Amino acid sequence: METTPEKLEMFYEGKAKKLYSTPDPDLVIAYFKDDATAFNAKKRGTIEDKGVINNRMSELFFTLLERSGVKTHFVRRINDREMLCKRLQIVPVETVVRNLVAGSMAKRLGREEGEQLPRPVVEYYYKNDALDDPLILGEHAIAFGWATAEELKTIDRLALRVNEILGLFLDERGILLVDFKLEFGRYHGEILLGDEICPDTCRFWDKATRKKLDKDRFRRDLGDVEEAYQEMLRRVEK
Ligand code: TMP
């Protein structure tokens, strides 16, 4: 068993996670909270054991991705709520990949939720709470120095690769990967996948019934929120 570095000071608290420094400047400890927010924290609540489920599910997805050649910040899970990660300099661009129309795409473009897209659509959002994470063009990210053209190309390629790997894995478990959000960061000159991959950051629908098994149950007050997170973990652990 490898030794876990000591948790030093908390240097960042987000809506779902806290980040702690360690004596190693290249490593951080992420602590997964049960706090749930939606609509840029205008709606707040808690989802019991969400932190435990998201930590474990992220571990499983990051391990799967690493095995398939996608480099991530994941080092190892420490305990129920903590994960050891490489310290990234986060690119302030959130990348969303969509396979079916849902959420803000349905709303923005007046399309029916559930419409199959002929090929995956990659979108970028500027990570900025004060502006409500607006949809942007890649050109904006380049113009304002949030990412270089080369970094965006890498991000695009990795995001589509993640979509293929997770889509196939989930399909075998009776789950439709509707869409998801990724964050990337720089680590010693390389772009790595960061953040978490879980029902907070993805839309998962049961293939047979199209039942939503993700955070939309909280966002839209659909009930059975905890049950949906647990059901997703069961499917992914199979
Ligand atoms: P959207 O349809 O609301 O734009 O969401 C697209 C995907 O991104 C969906 O799987 C949920 C995820 N997402 C986040 O992870 N964080 C966010 O703040 C938002 C708005 C969406």
XYZ file of N, CA and C and ligand atoms in Angstrom:
735
model
N 0.850 -1.204 0.000
C 0.000 0.000 0.000
C 0.882 1.250 0.000
N 0.640 2.122 -0.953
C 1.432 3.355 -1.010
C 0.990 4.309 0.102
N 1.945 5.118 0.580
C 1.568 6.059 1.630
C 0.886 7.271 1.003
N -0.089 7.784 1.735
C -0.843 8.935 1.250
C -0.198 10.198 1.780
N 0.057 11.174 0.909
C 0.637 12.415 1.419
C -0.321 13.123 2.379
N 0.274 13.862 3.270
C -0.488 14.599 4.277
C -1.338 15.685 3.620
N -2.535 15.908 4.185
C -3.422 16.959 3.701
C -2.981 18.274 4.345
N -2.608 19.251 3.574
C -2.211 20.539 4.146
C -3.393 21.502 4.052
N -3.185 22.684 3.457
C -4.303 23.635 3.548
C -5.292 23.506 2.380
N -6.556 23.832 2.674
C -7.569 23.844 1.620
C -7.334 25.097 0.786
N -7.071 24.943 -0.496
C -6.789 26.130 -1.316
C -7.914 26.441 -2.290
N -8.903 25.567 -2.350
C -10.021 25.822 -3.266
C -11.254 25.097 -2.741
N -12.388 25.788 -2.734
C -13.653 25.106 -2.445
C -14.633 25.427 -3.548
N -15.030 24.395 -4.277
C -16.016 24.563 -5.353
C -17.385 24.118 -4.864
N -18.325 23.973 -5.792
C -19.689 23.620 -5.398
C -19.761 22.167 -4.922
N -18.932 21.304 -5.468
C -19.030 19.876 -5.147
C -17.774 19.304 -4.502
N -16.663 20.038 -4.572
C -15.404 19.486 -4.071
C -14.578 20.548 -3.349
N -13.710 20.023 -2.445
C -12.689 20.875 -1.847
C -11.350 20.320 -2.296
N -10.375 21.203 -2.502
C -9.038 20.757 -2.882
C -8.035 21.151 -1.823
N -7.181 20.204 -1.452
C -6.137 20.422 -0.440
C -4.763 20.235 -1.059
N -3.841 21.077 -0.647
C -2.462 20.891 -1.077
C -1.835 19.777 -0.246
N -0.701 19.287 -0.702
C 0.071 18.255 0.000
C 1.531 18.715 -0.006
N 2.403 18.041 0.730
C 3.819 18.458 0.706
C 4.427 18.357 -0.700
N 3.838 17.550 -1.567
C 4.319 17.428 -2.943
C 3.581 18.455 -3.812
N 4.302 19.437 -4.387
C 3.619 20.478 -5.160
C 2.880 19.943 -6.390
N 3.173 18.721 -6.797
C 2.511 18.130 -7.965
C 1.258 17.345 -7.614
N 0.938 17.234 -6.318
C -0.208 16.403 -5.914
C -1.197 17.188 -5.067
N -2.482 16.929 -5.296
C -3.539 17.515 -4.458
C -4.477 16.400 -4.006
N -5.209 16.692 -2.939
C -6.248 15.765 -2.484
C -7.603 16.420 -2.722
N -8.460 15.730 -3.468
C -9.818 16.224 -3.717
C -10.752 15.554 -2.723
N -11.597 16.356 -2.079
C -12.600 15.850 -1.133
C -13.978 16.058 -1.761
N -14.738 14.990 -1.912
C -16.041 15.044 -2.593
C -17.170 15.278 -1.577
N -17.893 16.382 -1.752
C -18.976 16.763 -0.824
C -20.326 16.190 -1.298
N -21.300 16.234 -0.399
C -22.670 15.844 -0.771
C -23.484 17.037 -1.269
N -22.917 18.231 -1.198
C -23.652 19.429 -1.621
C -23.994 19.349 -3.108
N -25.227 19.720 -3.404
C -25.648 19.755 -4.806
C -26.156 21.153 -5.123
N -25.748 21.672 -6.262
C -26.279 22.955 -6.711
C -26.703 22.811 -8.162
N -27.543 23.736 -8.579
C -27.936 23.781 -9.994
C -28.175 25.238 -10.352
N -28.169 25.499 -11.651
C -28.413 26.859 -12.165
C -27.466 27.850 -11.502
N -26.161 27.514 -11.553
C -25.113 28.341 -10.974
C -25.408 28.684 -9.511
N -25.727 27.629 -8.767
C -25.930 27.684 -7.313
C -27.162 28.478 -6.888
N -28.063 28.781 -7.824
C -29.328 29.424 -7.429
C -30.215 28.394 -6.727
N -30.038 27.127 -7.061
C -30.739 26.040 -6.369
C -29.702 25.241 -5.591
N -29.997 24.986 -4.315
C -29.038 24.281 -3.463
C -29.718 23.150 -2.707
N -28.948 22.100 -2.439
C -29.458 20.990 -1.647
C -28.341 20.037 -1.329
N -28.703 18.880 -0.787
C -27.691 17.839 -0.608
C -28.260 16.542 -1.168
N -27.375 15.731 -1.646
C -27.742 14.401 -2.133
C -26.923 13.440 -1.280
N -27.643 12.642 -0.459
C -26.951 11.796 0.517
C -25.980 10.840 -0.159
N -24.744 10.856 0.321
C -23.672 9.974 -0.175
C -23.240 10.253 -1.613
N -23.665 11.389 -2.155
C -23.242 11.761 -3.510
C -21.725 11.797 -3.625
N -21.069 12.359 -2.590
C -19.609 12.468 -2.623
C -18.932 11.111 -2.723
N -19.485 10.145 -1.980
C -18.916 8.791 -1.986
C -19.094 8.160 -3.373
N -20.293 8.322 -3.916
C -20.608 7.722 -5.225
C -19.786 8.390 -6.332
N -19.709 9.711 -6.314
C -18.978 10.410 -7.376
C -17.479 10.128 -7.331
N -16.957 9.975 -6.115
C -15.536 9.643 -5.955
C -15.259 8.260 -6.552
N -16.098 7.291 -6.177
C -15.926 5.905 -6.650
C -16.167 5.806 -8.165
N -17.205 6.477 -8.656
C -17.502 6.396 -10.091
C -16.405 7.066 -10.906
N -15.906 8.194 -10.408
C -14.806 8.871 -11.104
C -13.580 7.966 -11.147
N -13.306 7.277 -10.038
C -12.174 6.341 -10.009
C -12.342 5.287 -11.113
N -13.539 4.720 -11.209
C -13.768 3.663 -12.202
C -13.616 4.210 -13.624
N -14.181 5.387 -13.888
C -14.096 5.964 -15.243
C -12.663 6.380 -15.571
N -11.982 7.028 -14.624
C -10.602 7.462 -14.899
C -9.701 6.244 -15.142
N -9.926 5.174 -14.381
C -9.121 3.961 -14.557
C -9.369 3.364 -15.945
N -10.635 3.312 -16.327
C -10.995 2.818 -17.668
C -10.333 3.671 -18.754
N -10.388 4.978 -18.589
C -9.810 5.886 -19.598
C -8.298 5.733 -19.664
N -7.648 5.665 -18.506
C -6.189 5.489 -18.481
C -5.801 4.202 -19.208
N -6.565 3.134 -18.955
C -6.284 1.845 -19.612
C -6.428 1.966 -21.123
N -7.264 2.907 -21.560
C -7.498 3.104 -22.994
C -6.614 4.213 -23.563
N -5.655 4.681 -22.791
C -4.669 5.622 -23.317
C -4.990 7.098 -23.149
N -6.057 7.424 -22.397
C -6.366 8.830 -22.129
C -5.720 9.218 -20.804
N -4.854 10.211 -20.826
C -4.155 10.605 -19.594
C -5.039 11.521 -18.752
N -5.124 11.217 -17.456
C -5.977 11.976 -16.535
C -5.169 12.411 -15.306
N -5.799 13.217 -14.489
C -5.136 13.661 -13.251
C -5.230 12.621 -12.134
N -5.973 11.561 -12.370
C -6.245 10.573 -11.320
C -4.974 9.820 -10.907
N -4.692 9.783 -9.607
C -3.573 8.974 -9.105
C -4.144 7.738 -8.420
N -4.928 7.938 -7.371
C -5.658 6.830 -6.736
C -6.704 7.384 -5.773
N -7.679 6.506 -5.475
C -8.674 6.865 -4.478
C -8.058 6.588 -3.121
N -8.234 7.519 -2.183
C -7.633 7.389 -0.853
C -8.614 6.714 0.098
N -9.826 7.190 0.097
C -10.886 6.633 0.939
C -12.231 6.977 0.307
N -13.324 6.797 1.051
C -14.674 7.013 0.507
C -14.851 8.355 -0.200
N -14.254 9.402 0.398
C -14.527 10.746 -0.121
C -13.321 11.481 -0.670
N -12.155 10.831 -0.632
C -10.949 11.542 -1.055
C -10.212 10.817 -2.173
N -9.677 11.640 -3.076
C -8.938 11.123 -4.229
C -7.629 11.893 -4.345
N -6.554 11.171 -4.612
C -5.256 11.805 -4.842
C -5.143 12.105 -6.338
N -4.817 13.362 -6.649
C -4.780 13.797 -8.054
C -3.519 14.587 -8.334
N -3.143 14.606 -9.611
C -2.063 15.496 -10.037
C -2.597 16.931 -10.022
N -1.740 17.859 -9.638
C -2.178 19.256 -9.573
C -2.111 19.874 -10.964
N -3.269 20.214 -11.495
C -3.344 20.786 -12.843
C -3.502 22.290 -12.761
N -3.039 22.939 -13.818
C -3.423 24.336 -14.014
C -4.631 24.266 -14.942
N -5.819 24.507 -14.364
C -7.065 24.254 -15.098
C -7.249 25.243 -16.253
N -7.601 24.716 -17.418
C -7.972 25.546 -18.570
C -9.406 26.026 -18.306
N -9.654 27.337 -18.320
C -10.989 27.818 -17.916
C -12.056 27.653 -19.003
N -12.030 26.500 -19.622
C -12.998 26.188 -20.684
C -13.606 24.833 -20.340
N -14.940 24.786 -20.211
C -15.607 23.511 -19.964
C -16.013 22.945 -21.312
N -15.682 21.694 -21.532
C -15.982 21.058 -22.813
C -17.172 20.125 -22.633
N -18.207 20.319 -23.418
C -19.388 19.458 -23.362
C -19.459 18.660 -24.662
N -19.669 17.360 -24.537
C -19.895 16.504 -25.712
C -21.336 16.015 -25.637
N -22.039 16.124 -26.762
C -23.452 15.707 -26.801
C -23.687 14.663 -27.885
N -24.409 13.602 -27.502
C -24.809 12.564 -28.460
C -26.290 12.670 -28.802
N -27.069 13.085 -27.816
C -28.505 13.331 -27.998
C -28.777 14.764 -27.541
N -29.813 15.357 -28.084
C -30.205 16.702 -27.661
C -30.804 16.626 -26.255
N -30.358 17.503 -25.364
C -30.935 17.595 -24.016
C -30.541 18.930 -23.410
N -31.128 19.230 -22.268
C -30.715 20.373 -21.462
C -30.668 21.686 -22.218
N -29.537 22.374 -22.063
C -29.451 23.733 -22.608
C -29.471 23.739 -24.138
N -29.052 22.643 -24.765
C -29.098 22.603 -26.230
C -30.553 22.567 -26.718
N -31.386 21.765 -26.043
C -32.806 21.678 -26.401
C -33.452 23.054 -26.260
N -33.132 23.712 -25.152
C -33.714 25.011 -24.846
C -33.237 26.082 -25.838
N -31.920 26.149 -26.022
C -31.322 27.212 -26.835
C -31.773 27.136 -28.282
N -31.876 25.884 -28.794
C -32.122 25.718 -30.227
C -33.546 25.253 -30.540
N -34.389 25.159 -29.508
C -35.787 24.791 -29.728
C -35.947 23.387 -30.285
N -35.133 22.425 -29.807
C -35.205 21.041 -30.277
C -35.797 20.174 -29.169
N -36.346 19.067 -29.566
C -36.947 18.115 -28.637
C -35.841 17.392 -27.863
N -36.011 17.251 -26.545
C -35.054 16.473 -25.777
C -35.133 15.001 -26.205
N -33.986 14.386 -26.437
C -33.967 12.978 -26.839
C -33.684 12.779 -28.324
N -33.667 13.856 -29.092
C -33.343 13.749 -30.520
C -31.891 13.274 -30.672
N -31.713 12.240 -31.480
C -30.368 11.701 -31.723
C -29.610 12.658 -32.637
N -28.374 12.987 -32.273
C -27.555 13.821 -33.155
C -26.829 12.903 -34.146
N -26.690 13.325 -35.417
C -26.054 12.447 -36.406
C -24.590 12.148 -36.080
N -23.942 13.072 -35.390
C -22.592 12.811 -34.880
C -22.401 13.662 -33.632
N -21.438 13.284 -32.794
C -21.287 14.027 -31.547
C -20.987 15.500 -31.800
N -21.557 16.352 -30.960
C -21.316 17.791 -31.037
C -20.461 18.181 -29.833
N -19.373 18.904 -30.098
C -18.506 19.387 -29.008
C -18.769 20.879 -28.829
N -19.033 21.271 -27.595
C -19.259 22.695 -27.284
C -18.260 23.146 -26.218
N -17.997 24.432 -26.197
C -17.147 25.011 -25.152
C -17.937 26.050 -24.363
N -17.671 26.068 -23.061
C -18.257 27.087 -22.183
C -17.112 27.743 -21.419
N -17.218 29.057 -21.250
C -16.213 29.787 -20.463
C -16.520 29.581 -18.989
N -15.541 29.025 -18.247
C -15.724 28.704 -16.831
C -15.643 29.992 -16.024
N -16.782 30.612 -15.800
C -16.823 31.897 -15.105
C -18.192 32.073 -14.450
N -18.227 31.849 -13.124
C -19.493 31.897 -12.380
C -20.204 33.239 -12.527
N -19.428 34.334 -12.499
C -20.045 35.670 -12.568
C -20.817 35.847 -13.884
N -20.408 35.134 -14.910
C -21.074 35.233 -16.220
C -21.996 34.038 -16.495
N -22.171 33.155 -15.495
C -23.003 31.941 -15.673
C -22.454 31.003 -16.741
N -21.145 30.848 -16.812
C -20.515 29.900 -17.756
C -21.087 29.991 -19.181
N -20.875 31.109 -19.874
C -21.508 31.252 -21.199
C -20.911 30.319 -22.264
N -21.759 29.944 -23.206
C -21.326 29.191 -24.392
C -20.382 30.077 -25.202
N -19.263 29.531 -25.614
C -18.296 30.313 -26.395
C -17.852 29.524 -27.630
N -17.182 30.226 -28.529
C -16.513 29.582 -29.659
C -15.082 29.259 -29.239
N -14.482 28.284 -29.893
C -13.066 28.020 -29.678
C -12.241 29.267 -29.951
N -12.662 30.058 -30.920
C -11.948 31.297 -31.275
C -11.889 32.276 -30.106
N -12.945 32.293 -29.288
C -12.918 33.168 -28.104
C -11.838 32.705 -27.141
N -11.769 31.398 -26.931
C -10.774 30.844 -25.998
C -9.361 31.199 -26.470
N -9.158 31.134 -27.781
C -7.827 31.449 -28.330
C -7.568 32.958 -28.222
N -8.572 33.760 -28.626
C -8.413 35.222 -28.637
C -8.091 35.767 -27.250
N -8.731 35.201 -26.219
C -8.542 35.733 -24.869
C -7.487 34.964 -24.073
N -6.806 34.054 -24.743
C -5.676 33.369 -24.103
C -6.071 32.309 -23.086
N -7.324 31.817 -23.159
C -7.731 30.773 -22.207
C -7.124 29.428 -22.591
N -6.897 29.238 -23.874
C -6.250 28.016 -24.373
C -5.611 28.353 -25.712
N -4.574 27.628 -26.075
C -3.982 27.851 -27.394
C -4.749 27.007 -28.420
N -4.538 27.325 -29.690
C -5.196 26.557 -30.752
C -4.794 25.086 -30.654
N -3.541 24.875 -30.337
C -3.049 23.491 -30.238
C -3.686 22.766 -29.052
N -3.816 23.480 -27.932
C -4.461 22.863 -26.760
C -5.920 22.505 -27.060
N -6.604 23.401 -27.777
C -8.015 23.127 -28.101
C -8.142 21.901 -29.002
N -7.203 21.750 -29.908
C -7.204 20.581 -30.798
C -7.045 19.304 -29.979
N -6.139 19.357 -29.012
C -5.919 18.204 -28.125
C -7.181 17.932 -27.302
N -7.767 19.000 -26.766
C -8.978 18.872 -25.947
C -10.110 18.236 -26.753
N -10.272 18.685 -27.997
C -11.300 18.134 -28.887
C -11.096 16.639 -29.120
N -9.863 16.306 -29.441
C -9.527 14.901 -29.741
C -9.771 14.042 -28.504
N -9.322 14.517 -27.343
C -9.487 13.743 -26.107
C -10.964 13.625 -25.731
N -11.714 14.714 -25.888
C -13.140 14.704 -25.518
C -13.899 13.682 -26.368
N -13.582 13.625 -27.658
C -14.273 12.669 -28.540
C -13.833 11.234 -28.232
N -12.596 11.065 -27.849
C -12.088 9.737 -27.458
C -12.781 9.283 -26.161
N -12.900 10.194 -25.204
C -13.619 9.878 -23.951
C -15.056 9.463 -24.287
N -15.671 10.170 -25.216
C -17.045 9.856 -25.611
C -17.146 8.431 -26.158
N -16.197 8.053 -26.991
C -16.202 6.692 -27.567
C -16.046 5.635 -26.477
N -15.072 5.859 -25.604
C -14.754 4.857 -24.572
C -15.915 4.715 -23.581
N -16.386 5.837 -23.068
C -17.468 5.783 -22.069
C -18.776 5.337 -22.713
N -19.017 5.796 -23.933
C -20.263 5.443 -24.631
C -20.392 3.937 -24.799
N -19.316 3.305 -25.209
C -19.303 1.854 -25.427
C -19.470 1.110 -24.101
N -18.697 1.531 -23.104
C -18.728 0.911 -21.776
C -20.138 0.984 -21.176
N -20.777 2.150 -21.313
C -22.102 2.333 -20.716
C -23.175 1.616 -21.524
N -23.007 1.589 -22.841
C -23.963 0.879 -23.703
C -24.065 -0.587 -23.270
N -22.922 -1.186 -22.951
C -22.903 -2.590 -22.509
C -23.621 -2.763 -21.177
N -23.831 -1.680 -20.461
C -24.506 -1.734 -19.165
C -25.910 -1.130 -19.229
N -26.438 -1.009 -20.450
C -27.815 -0.554 -20.618
C -28.035 0.921 -20.376
N -26.957 1.705 -20.542
C -27.052 3.155 -20.288
C -26.706 3.937 -21.554
N -27.520 4.937 -21.836
C -27.242 5.872 -22.930
C -26.440 7.044 -22.378
N -25.301 7.318 -22.984
C -24.529 8.502 -22.600
C -25.055 9.664 -23.444
N -25.914 10.467 -22.838
C -26.599 11.540 -23.572
C -25.640 12.700 -23.831
N -24.997 13.166 -22.770
C -24.005 14.251 -22.890
C -23.164 14.290 -21.621
N -22.092 15.040 -21.638
C -21.250 15.165 -20.447
C -20.331 16.369 -20.585
N -19.809 16.787 -19.426
C -18.901 17.942 -19.363
C -17.533 17.494 -18.861
N -16.486 17.968 -19.497
C -15.124 17.643 -19.076
C -14.349 18.919 -18.789
N -13.355 18.788 -17.894
C -12.409 19.888 -17.684
C -11.001 19.342 -17.875
N -10.177 20.152 -18.490
C -8.799 19.756 -18.748
C -7.851 20.743 -18.083
N -6.612 20.307 -17.880
C -5.618 21.206 -17.310
C -4.221 20.865 -17.789
N -3.321 21.785 -17.521
C -1.919 21.606 -17.933
C -1.124 21.001 -16.777
N -0.251 20.069 -17.144
C 0.605 19.402 -16.149
C 1.951 19.159 -16.817
N 2.946 19.916 -16.411
C 4.278 19.791 -17.011
C 4.211 19.770 -18.539
N 3.491 20.728 -19.096
C 3.458 20.896 -20.548
C 2.510 19.972 -21.296
N 1.767 19.169 -20.537
C 0.858 18.222 -21.174
C -0.580 18.535 -20.777
N -1.532 18.260 -21.672
C -2.946 18.435 -21.320
C -3.480 17.119 -20.755
N -3.988 17.186 -19.514
C -4.585 16.004 -18.872
C -6.055 16.261 -18.603
N -6.832 15.178 -18.567
C -8.235 15.271 -18.177
C -8.309 15.419 -16.657
N -9.129 16.362 -16.180
C -9.225 16.605 -14.742
C -10.633 16.429 -14.206
N -10.902 17.096 -13.094
C -12.248 17.171 -12.495
C -12.791 15.789 -12.133
N -14.039 15.517 -12.438
C -14.690 14.262 -12.070
C -15.611 13.842 -13.205
N -15.970 12.579 -13.223
C -16.929 12.082 -14.224
C -17.964 11.275 -13.455
N -19.184 11.777 -13.398
C -20.176 11.220 -12.473
C -21.559 11.720 -12.865
N -22.598 11.338 -12.126
C -23.946 11.789 -12.503
C -24.172 13.306 -12.368
N -23.237 14.015 -11.697
C -23.335 15.483 -11.652
C -22.940 16.091 -12.995
N -22.031 15.436 -13.678
C -21.397 16.047 -14.856
C -21.779 15.363 -16.176
N -22.638 14.360 -16.082
C -23.061 13.634 -17.284
C -24.584 13.485 -17.271
N -25.171 13.252 -18.444
C -26.560 12.774 -18.482
C -26.531 11.305 -18.862
N -27.109 10.489 -17.977
C -27.195 9.052 -18.193
C -28.675 8.672 -18.261
N -29.101 8.032 -19.335
C -30.491 7.554 -19.423
C -30.482 6.039 -19.548
N -31.422 5.391 -18.844
C -31.591 3.963 -19.029
C -32.003 3.730 -20.487
N -31.334 2.772 -21.144
C -31.553 2.566 -22.578
C -32.972 2.080 -22.869
N -33.490 1.218 -22.001
C -34.801 0.613 -22.250
C -35.936 1.571 -21.924
N -35.822 2.263 -20.777
C -36.957 3.075 -20.312
C -36.729 4.578 -20.494
N -35.492 4.949 -20.809
C -35.075 6.361 -20.904
C -35.195 7.096 -19.559
N -35.282 6.340 -18.480
C -35.312 6.981 -17.154
C -33.990 7.715 -16.915
N -34.090 8.919 -16.387
C -32.909 9.733 -16.106
C -32.228 9.227 -14.845
N -30.930 8.936 -14.939
C -30.166 8.426 -13.790
C -29.011 9.379 -13.487
N -29.318 10.650 -13.353
C -28.279 11.670 -13.182
C -28.847 12.888 -12.454
N -28.065 13.936 -12.407
C -28.411 15.124 -11.624
C -29.654 15.855 -12.130
N -30.130 15.558 -13.326
C -31.391 16.165 -13.769
C -32.528 15.824 -12.805
N -32.430 14.706 -12.074
C -33.475 14.362 -11.097
C -33.511 15.405 -9.980
N -32.350 15.947 -9.639
C -32.276 17.037 -8.646
C -32.650 18.369 -9.298
N -32.042 18.664 -10.470
C -32.307 19.955 -11.115
C -33.799 20.154 -11.363
N -34.489 19.078 -11.756
C -35.894 19.194 -12.179
C -36.879 18.654 -11.146
N -36.404 18.373 -9.926
C -37.278 17.847 -8.862
C -38.057 16.611 -9.299
N -37.332 15.640 -9.856
C -38.009 14.432 -10.354
C -38.126 13.336 -9.293
N -37.470 13.550 -8.119
C -37.524 12.530 -7.063
C -36.538 11.394 -7.317
N -36.419 10.484 -6.319
C -35.517 9.319 -6.434
C -34.093 9.710 -6.828
N -33.613 10.827 -6.280
C -32.275 11.305 -6.668
C -31.202 10.335 -6.192
N -31.219 10.033 -4.866
C -30.200 9.135 -4.285
C -30.239 7.778 -4.973
N -31.457 7.289 -5.199
C -31.622 5.969 -5.836
C -30.990 5.953 -7.223
N -31.140 7.050 -7.958
C -30.582 7.117 -9.320
C -29.050 7.059 -9.274
N -28.451 7.803 -8.333
C -26.982 7.790 -8.221
C -26.496 6.379 -7.863
N -27.221 5.732 -6.918
C -26.824 4.374 -6.503
C -26.982 3.387 -7.655
N -28.068 3.520 -8.390
C -28.309 2.624 -9.534
C -27.196 2.777 -10.574
N -26.787 4.022 -10.825
C -25.703 4.254 -11.798
C -24.407 3.603 -11.332
N -24.116 3.733 -10.029
C -22.870 3.129 -9.528
C -22.922 1.607 -9.670
N -24.086 1.021 -9.360
C -24.233 -0.440 -9.525
C -23.943 -0.858 -10.960
N -24.479 -0.098 -11.918
C -24.283 -0.456 -13.336
C -22.815 -0.340 -13.733
N -22.157 0.715 -13.242
C -20.766 0.963 -13.634
C -19.819 -0.044 -12.964
N -20.197 -0.495 -11.755
C -19.339 -1.445 -11.020
C -19.456 -2.876 -11.566
N -20.470 -3.123 -12.397
C -20.694 -4.482 -12.927
C -19.513 -4.968 -13.745
P -26.398 21.587 -20.251
O -27.336 20.860 -21.188
O -27.084 22.152 -19.064
O -25.553 22.581 -20.981
O -25.384 20.480 -19.671
C -24.593 19.697 -20.520
C -23.837 18.664 -19.696
O -22.893 19.307 -18.856
C -24.705 17.823 -18.780
O -24.260 16.471 -18.866
C -24.460 18.344 -17.403
C -23.099 18.952 -17.485
N -22.975 20.184 -16.708
C -22.016 20.262 -15.705
O -21.281 19.312 -15.447
N -21.913 21.438 -15.004
C -22.685 22.514 -15.263
O -22.543 23.534 -14.594
C -23.677 22.407 -16.302
C -24.580 23.561 -16.623
C -23.769 21.238 -16.991
